[in-house]
Coordinates of C-alpha atoms and ligand atoms in Angstrom, one line a residue:
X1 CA -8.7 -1.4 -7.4
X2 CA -7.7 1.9 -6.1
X3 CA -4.0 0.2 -5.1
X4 CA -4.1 -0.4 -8.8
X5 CA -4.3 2.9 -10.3
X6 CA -2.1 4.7 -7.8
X7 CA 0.2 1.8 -8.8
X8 CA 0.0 2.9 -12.9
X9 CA 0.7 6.2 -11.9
X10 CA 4.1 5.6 -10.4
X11 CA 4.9 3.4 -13.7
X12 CA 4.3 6.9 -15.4
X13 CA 7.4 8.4 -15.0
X14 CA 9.2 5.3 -16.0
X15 CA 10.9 5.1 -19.6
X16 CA 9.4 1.4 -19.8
X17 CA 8.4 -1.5 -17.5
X18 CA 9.1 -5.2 -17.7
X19 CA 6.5 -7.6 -17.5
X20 CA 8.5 -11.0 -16.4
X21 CA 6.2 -14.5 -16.5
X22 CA 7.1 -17.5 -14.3
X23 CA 10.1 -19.5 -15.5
X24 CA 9.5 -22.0 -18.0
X25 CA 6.4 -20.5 -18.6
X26 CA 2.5 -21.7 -19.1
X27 CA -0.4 -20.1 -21.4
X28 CA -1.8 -18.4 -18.1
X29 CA 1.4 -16.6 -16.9
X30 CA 2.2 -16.0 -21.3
X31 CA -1.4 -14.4 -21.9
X32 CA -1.3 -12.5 -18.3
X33 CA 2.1 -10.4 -19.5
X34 CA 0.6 -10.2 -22.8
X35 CA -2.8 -8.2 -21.6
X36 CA -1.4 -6.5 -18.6
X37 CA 1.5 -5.3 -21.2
X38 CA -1.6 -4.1 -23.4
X39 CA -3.2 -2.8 -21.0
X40 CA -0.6 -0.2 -19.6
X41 CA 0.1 0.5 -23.1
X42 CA -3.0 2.1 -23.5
X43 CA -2.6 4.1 -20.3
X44 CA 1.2 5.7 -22.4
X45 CA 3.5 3.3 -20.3
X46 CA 5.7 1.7 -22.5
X47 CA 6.5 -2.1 -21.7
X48 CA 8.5 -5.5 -22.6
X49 CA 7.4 -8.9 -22.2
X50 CA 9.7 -11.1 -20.9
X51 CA 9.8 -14.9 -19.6
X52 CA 13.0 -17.2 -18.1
X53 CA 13.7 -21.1 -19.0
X54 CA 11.7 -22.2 -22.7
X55 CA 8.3 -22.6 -23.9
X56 CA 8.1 -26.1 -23.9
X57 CA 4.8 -26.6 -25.2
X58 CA 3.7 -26.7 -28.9
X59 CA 0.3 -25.2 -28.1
X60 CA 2.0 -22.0 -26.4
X61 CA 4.8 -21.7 -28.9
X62 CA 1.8 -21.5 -31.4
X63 CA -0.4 -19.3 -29.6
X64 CA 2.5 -16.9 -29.4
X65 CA 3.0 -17.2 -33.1
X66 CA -0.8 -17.1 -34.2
X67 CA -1.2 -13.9 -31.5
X68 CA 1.8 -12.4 -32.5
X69 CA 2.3 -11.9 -28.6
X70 CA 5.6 -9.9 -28.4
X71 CA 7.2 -11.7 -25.5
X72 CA 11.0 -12.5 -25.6
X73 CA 13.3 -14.5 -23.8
X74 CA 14.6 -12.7 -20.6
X75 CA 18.3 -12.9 -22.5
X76 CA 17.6 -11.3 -25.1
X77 CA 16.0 -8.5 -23.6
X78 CA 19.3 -6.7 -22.3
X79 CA 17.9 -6.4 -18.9
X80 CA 20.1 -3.9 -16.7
X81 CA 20.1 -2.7 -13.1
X82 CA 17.9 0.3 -14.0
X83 CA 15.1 -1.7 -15.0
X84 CA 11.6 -2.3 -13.0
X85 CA 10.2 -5.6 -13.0
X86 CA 6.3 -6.5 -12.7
X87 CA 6.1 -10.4 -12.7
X88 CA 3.1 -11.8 -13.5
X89 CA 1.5 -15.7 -12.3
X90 CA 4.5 -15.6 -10.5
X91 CA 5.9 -14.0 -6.8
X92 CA 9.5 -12.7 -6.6
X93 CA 11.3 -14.9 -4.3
X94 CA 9.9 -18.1 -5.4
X95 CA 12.5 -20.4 -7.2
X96 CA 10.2 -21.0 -10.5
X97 CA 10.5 -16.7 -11.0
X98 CA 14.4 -16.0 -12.2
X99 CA 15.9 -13.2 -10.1
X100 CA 16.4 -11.0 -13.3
X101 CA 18.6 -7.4 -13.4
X102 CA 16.2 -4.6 -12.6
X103 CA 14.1 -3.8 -9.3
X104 CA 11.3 -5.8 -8.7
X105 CA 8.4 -3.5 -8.3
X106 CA 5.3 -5.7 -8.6
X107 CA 3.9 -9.1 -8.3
X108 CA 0.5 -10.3 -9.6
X109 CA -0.1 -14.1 -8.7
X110 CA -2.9 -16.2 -8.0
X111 CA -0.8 -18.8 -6.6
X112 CA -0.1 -19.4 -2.6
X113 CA 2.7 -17.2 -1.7
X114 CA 3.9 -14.4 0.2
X115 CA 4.8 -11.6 -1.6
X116 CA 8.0 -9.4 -0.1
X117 CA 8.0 -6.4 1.8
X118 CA 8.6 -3.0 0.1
X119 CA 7.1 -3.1 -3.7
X120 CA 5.1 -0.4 -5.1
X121 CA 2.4 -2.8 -6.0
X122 CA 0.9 -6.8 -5.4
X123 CA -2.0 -8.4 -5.3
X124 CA -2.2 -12.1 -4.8
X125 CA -5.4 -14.5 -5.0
X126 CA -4.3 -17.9 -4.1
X127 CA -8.3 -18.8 -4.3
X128 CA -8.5 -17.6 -8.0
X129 CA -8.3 -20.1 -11.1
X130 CA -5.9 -18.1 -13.2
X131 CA -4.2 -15.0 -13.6
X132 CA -6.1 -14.3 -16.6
X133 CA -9.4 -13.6 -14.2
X134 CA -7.2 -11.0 -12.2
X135 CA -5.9 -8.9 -15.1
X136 CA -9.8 -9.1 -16.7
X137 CA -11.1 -7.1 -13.5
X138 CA -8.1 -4.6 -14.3
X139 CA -9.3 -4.2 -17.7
X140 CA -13.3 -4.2 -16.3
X141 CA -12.2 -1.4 -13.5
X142 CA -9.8 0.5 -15.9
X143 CA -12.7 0.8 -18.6
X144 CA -10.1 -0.1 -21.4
X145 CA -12.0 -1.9 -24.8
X146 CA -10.3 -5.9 -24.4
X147 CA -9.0 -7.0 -28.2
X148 CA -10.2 -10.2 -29.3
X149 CA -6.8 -11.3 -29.5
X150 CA -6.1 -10.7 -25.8
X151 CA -9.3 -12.3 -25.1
X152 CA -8.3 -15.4 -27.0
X153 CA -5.5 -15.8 -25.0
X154 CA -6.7 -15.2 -21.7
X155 CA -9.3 -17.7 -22.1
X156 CA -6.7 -20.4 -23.0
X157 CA -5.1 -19.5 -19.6
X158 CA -8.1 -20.1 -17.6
X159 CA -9.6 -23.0 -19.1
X160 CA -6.0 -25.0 -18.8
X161 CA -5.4 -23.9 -15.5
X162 CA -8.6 -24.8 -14.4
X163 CA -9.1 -27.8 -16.4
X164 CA -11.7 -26.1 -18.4
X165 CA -13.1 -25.2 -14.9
X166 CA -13.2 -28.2 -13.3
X167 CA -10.4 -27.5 -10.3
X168 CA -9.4 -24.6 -8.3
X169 CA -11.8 -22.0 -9.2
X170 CA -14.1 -19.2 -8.3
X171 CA -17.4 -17.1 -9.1
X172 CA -14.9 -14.2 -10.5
X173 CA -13.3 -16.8 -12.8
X174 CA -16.5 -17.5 -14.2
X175 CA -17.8 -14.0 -15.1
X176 CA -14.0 -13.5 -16.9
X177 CA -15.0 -17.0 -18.9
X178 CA -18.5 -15.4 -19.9
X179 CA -16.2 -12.2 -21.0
X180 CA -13.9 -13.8 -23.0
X181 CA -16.2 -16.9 -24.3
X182 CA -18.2 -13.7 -25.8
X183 CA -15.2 -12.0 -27.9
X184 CA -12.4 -14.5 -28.0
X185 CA -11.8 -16.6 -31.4
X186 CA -13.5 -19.9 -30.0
X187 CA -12.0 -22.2 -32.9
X188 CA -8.8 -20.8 -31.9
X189 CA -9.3 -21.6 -27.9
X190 CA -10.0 -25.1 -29.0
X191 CA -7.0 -25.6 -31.5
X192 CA -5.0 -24.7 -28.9
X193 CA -6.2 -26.3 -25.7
X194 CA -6.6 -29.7 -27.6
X195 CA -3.2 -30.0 -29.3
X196 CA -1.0 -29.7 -26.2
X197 CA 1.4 -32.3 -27.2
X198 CA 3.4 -33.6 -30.3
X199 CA 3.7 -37.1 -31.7
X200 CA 7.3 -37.2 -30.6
X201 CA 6.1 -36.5 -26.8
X202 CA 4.0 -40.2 -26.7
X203 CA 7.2 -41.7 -25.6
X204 CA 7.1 -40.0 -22.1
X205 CA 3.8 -41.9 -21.5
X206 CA 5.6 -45.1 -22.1
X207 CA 8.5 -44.1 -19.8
X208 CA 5.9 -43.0 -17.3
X209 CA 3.7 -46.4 -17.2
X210 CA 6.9 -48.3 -16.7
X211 CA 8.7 -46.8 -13.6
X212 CA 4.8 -45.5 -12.0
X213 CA 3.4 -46.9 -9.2
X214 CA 1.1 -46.7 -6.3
X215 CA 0.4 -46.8 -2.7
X216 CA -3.1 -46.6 -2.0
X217 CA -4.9 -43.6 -3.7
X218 CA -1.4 -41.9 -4.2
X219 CA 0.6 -43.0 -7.2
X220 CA 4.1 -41.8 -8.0
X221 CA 6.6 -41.9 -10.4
X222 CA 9.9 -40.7 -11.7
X223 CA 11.6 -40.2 -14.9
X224 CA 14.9 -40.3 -14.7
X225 CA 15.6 -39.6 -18.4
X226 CA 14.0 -36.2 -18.2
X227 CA 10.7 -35.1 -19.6
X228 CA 9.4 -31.4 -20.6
X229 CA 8.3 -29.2 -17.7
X230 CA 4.8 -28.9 -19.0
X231 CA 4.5 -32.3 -20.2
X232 CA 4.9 -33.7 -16.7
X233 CA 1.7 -31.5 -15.6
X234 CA 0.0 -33.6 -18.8
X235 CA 1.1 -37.1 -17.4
X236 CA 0.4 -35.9 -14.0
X237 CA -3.8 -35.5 -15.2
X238 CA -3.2 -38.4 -17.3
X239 CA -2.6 -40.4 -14.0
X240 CA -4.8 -38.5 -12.0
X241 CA -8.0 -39.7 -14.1
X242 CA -7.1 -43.0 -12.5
X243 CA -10.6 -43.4 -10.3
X244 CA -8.2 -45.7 -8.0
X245 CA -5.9 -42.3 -7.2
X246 CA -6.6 -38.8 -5.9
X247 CA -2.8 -38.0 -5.5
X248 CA 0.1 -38.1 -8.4
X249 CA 3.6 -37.3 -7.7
X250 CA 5.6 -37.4 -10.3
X251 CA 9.4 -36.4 -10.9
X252 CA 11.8 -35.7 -13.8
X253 CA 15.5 -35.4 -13.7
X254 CA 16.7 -32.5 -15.7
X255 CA 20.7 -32.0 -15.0
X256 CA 21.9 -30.9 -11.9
X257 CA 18.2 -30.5 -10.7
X258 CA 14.8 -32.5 -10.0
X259 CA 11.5 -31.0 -11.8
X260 CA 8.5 -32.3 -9.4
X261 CA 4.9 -31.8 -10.3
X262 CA 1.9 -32.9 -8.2
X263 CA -1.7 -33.3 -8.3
X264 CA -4.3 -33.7 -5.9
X265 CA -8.3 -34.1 -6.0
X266 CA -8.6 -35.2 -2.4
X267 CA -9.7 -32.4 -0.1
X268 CA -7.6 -33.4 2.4
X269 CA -4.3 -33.1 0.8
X270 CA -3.1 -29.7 -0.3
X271 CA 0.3 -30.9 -2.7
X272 CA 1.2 -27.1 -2.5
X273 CA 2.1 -27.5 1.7
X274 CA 3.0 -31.0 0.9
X275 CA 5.6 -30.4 -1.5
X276 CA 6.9 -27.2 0.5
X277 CA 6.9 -29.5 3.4
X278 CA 8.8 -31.9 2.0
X279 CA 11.0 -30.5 0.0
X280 CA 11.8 -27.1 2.1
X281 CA 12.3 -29.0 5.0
X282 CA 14.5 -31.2 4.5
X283 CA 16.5 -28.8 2.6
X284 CA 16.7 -30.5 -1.1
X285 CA 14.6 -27.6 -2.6
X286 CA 11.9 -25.4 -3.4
X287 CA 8.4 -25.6 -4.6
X288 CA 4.7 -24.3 -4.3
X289 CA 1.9 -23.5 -6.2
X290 CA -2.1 -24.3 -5.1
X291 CA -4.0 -27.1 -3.1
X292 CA -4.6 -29.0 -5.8
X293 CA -1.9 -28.7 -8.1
X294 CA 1.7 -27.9 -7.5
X295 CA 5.5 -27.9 -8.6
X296 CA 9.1 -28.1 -7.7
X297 CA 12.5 -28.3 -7.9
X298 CA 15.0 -31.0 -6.2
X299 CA 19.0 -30.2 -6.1
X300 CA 20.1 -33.8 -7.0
X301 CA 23.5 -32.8 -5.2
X302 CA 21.4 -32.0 -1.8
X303 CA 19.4 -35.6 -2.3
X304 CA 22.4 -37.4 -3.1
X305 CA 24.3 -36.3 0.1
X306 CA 21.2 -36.5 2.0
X307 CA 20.0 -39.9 3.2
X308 CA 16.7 -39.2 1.2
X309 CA 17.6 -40.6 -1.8
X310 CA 16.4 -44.3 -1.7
X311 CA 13.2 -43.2 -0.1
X312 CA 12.1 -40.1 -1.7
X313 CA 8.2 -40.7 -2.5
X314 CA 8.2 -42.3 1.1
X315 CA 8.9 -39.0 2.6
X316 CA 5.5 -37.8 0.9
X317 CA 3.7 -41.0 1.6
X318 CA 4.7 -39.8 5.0
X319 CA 4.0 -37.1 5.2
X320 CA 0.4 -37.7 3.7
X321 CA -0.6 -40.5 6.4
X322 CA 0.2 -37.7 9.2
X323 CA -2.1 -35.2 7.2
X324 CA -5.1 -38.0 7.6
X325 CA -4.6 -38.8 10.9
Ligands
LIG401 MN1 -1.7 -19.5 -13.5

C-alpha cells in the first residue's frame, strides 16, 4: 500500500486530477471513480469524474441520479493537454479506455492487462471480482470513514460484476462485501441490481432467440440491428443459464464497428485469451477483459475485406476445439 500513498503525494502538487472510467461504462468502473474521487478528496486533492461512450443502463443512470455521483461525460469536461488522468476498471492502452487530452498517470484495474511503462502509479488484480474490492483496501489502509453512499455504490459494483459472487472472485472481495453489506442502503442495492433493464429493451431477447444458435456447449449469436453495450452482457447470462452451454458469444453491430461480449463457465476456456486471440490476430480488432467474462470490438471494414466474414463464430469454435485438445 506504500506505492499508494507515495502515489497521493505526487497528486498533491496538482491543481486537480481526473478520474476517467472505462468507455461505455458499468456500475463497477462508475462507483470505483466515484470513491477513489472521494477518497483523494479527503486527502485536499481536488478531482473530476469523468467516463467516454453513454451509460446505457437504466439502473446506472439511476444510481448516478439517486447518489448524486458527480461524474460527467469526458466532453463536457474541457479536458486539455495539462491534465493528469487516473483511469479506473480500466488500463490505458486498451481500446474500451478513450485516449483522452491529459497525461495518463495511473491505472487501477482488476481486469487482465498490462499496464504501460512510465506512470507514477498502477496496480492491477486480474484475480479480483471488482474494482470496488481494490479501492475498499485503499480506504481500509488510508483510515478514511467510507459514506454510506459510497458504500451503496461499491456494493452494486461487486455484486454485478460478480454475479452477486457467484463468478470470478476472491477472499478480499468477500471481506469488502461484509464492509459494505454492513453500511450500504440495502433496499437501494436491490432496487438497483434487479431493475437492470427497461420494458422497451425485451425486444433484444426476441432478436437474440431468433439469429442464436449453438455448437455443442458453445452458443453464439449476432445482432445485426445493434443492441446496447450492457444489455448484450444481460443476454449473454441470459444464454449462459442454458445448462446445455458453458460458452456464449454474442455480437452487435453498432456503425462502423462490432460490440462482442462473451461468457464462459467452463474452466477450460478463458474468453478473455480467446477473444484476444481471435480478434488481435487476425487483425479485425481489440478486446479483453477476464477468464470468464470478456468484451470487444470488431472494425466491420477490417472483417469485410478480410475473408472472415462468412465464418466469424467458426474462427472461435476453432479456436476453442484447439484449447481442448
Ligand atoms: Mn469491474
Amino acid at each position: 500500500m506504500d506505492a499508494f500513498f507515495t502515489f497521493i503525494e505526487q497528486l498533491r502538487d496538482l491543481p486537480d486530477v481526473v478520474i476517467q472510467a472505462h468507455d461505455f461504462p458499468d456500475h463497477d468502473a462508475i462507483s470505483a471513480a466515484f470513491a477513489l474521487g472521494y477518497l483523494l478528496e479527503t486527502k485536499g486533492i481536488k478531482t473530476r469524474l469523468v467516463y467516454n461512450g453513454i451509460v446505457d443502463r437504466v439502473s446506472l443512470q439511476k444510481m448516478i441520479e439517486i447518489l448524486s455521483i458527480p461524474i460527467i461525460h469526458a466532453s463536457e469536461a474541457g479536458l486539455t493537454e495539462a491534465d493528469k488522468i487516473i483511469t479506473v476498471d480500466g488500463c490505458i492502452g486498451e481500446k474500451n479506455v478513450t485516449d483522452l487530452p491529459g497525461d495518463e498517470i495511473a491505472a487501477i484495474d482488476h481486469h487482465e492487462v498490462t499496464a504501460p511503462d512510465g506512470l507514477w502509479f498502477s496496480d492491477i488484480r486480474p484475480e479480483y471480482g471488482a474494482t470496488a474490492t481494490i479501492i475498499f483496501e485503499y480506504y481500509q489502509a488510508a483510515g478514511v470513514k467510507m459514506p454510506r453512499d459510497i458504500a451503496t455504490a461499491l456494493q452494486v459494483g461487486l455484486a454485478i460484476d460478480t454475479a452477486n459472487l457467484t463468478r470470478g472472485f476472491v477472499d478480499a472481495d468477500l471481506r469488502a462485501f461484509e464492509f459494505f453489506h454492513a453500511i450500504a442502503d440495502q433496499d437501494l442495492v436491490g432496487r438497483i441490481c434487479r431493475n437492470s433493464m427497461q420494458h422497451g429493451e425485451l425486444i433484444y431477447y426476441k432478436k437474440m432467440l431468433e439469429v442464436l444458435d449453438r455448437q455443442g456447449n458453445v452458443a453464439f449469436a449476432w445482432l445485426e440491428e445493434g443492441c446496447p453495450k450492457n444489455m448484450l452482457g444481460i443476454l449473454g447470462d441470459f444464454v449462459l443459464a442454458l445448462d446445455e452451454v458453458d460458452v456464449v458469444i454474442l455480437a452487435a453491430t453498432s456503425g462502423e464497428i462490432v460490440h462482442l461480449s462473451l461468457r464462459s463457465e467452463s474452466p477450460g476456456v478463458n474468453v478473455s485469451t480467446l477473444v484476444r486471440d481471435v480478434v488481435v490476430q487476425n487483425n479485425i480488432g481489440f478486446g479483453g477483459g477476464h477468464s470468464h467474462m470478456a468484451g470487444g470490438i470488431l472494425d466491420i471494414e477490417k472483417l469485410n475485406s478480410s475473408t472472415l466474414t462468412n465464418n466469424f463464430f467458426e474462427l472461435f469454435l476453432g479456436q476453442i476445439e484447439t484449447i481442448d485438445s
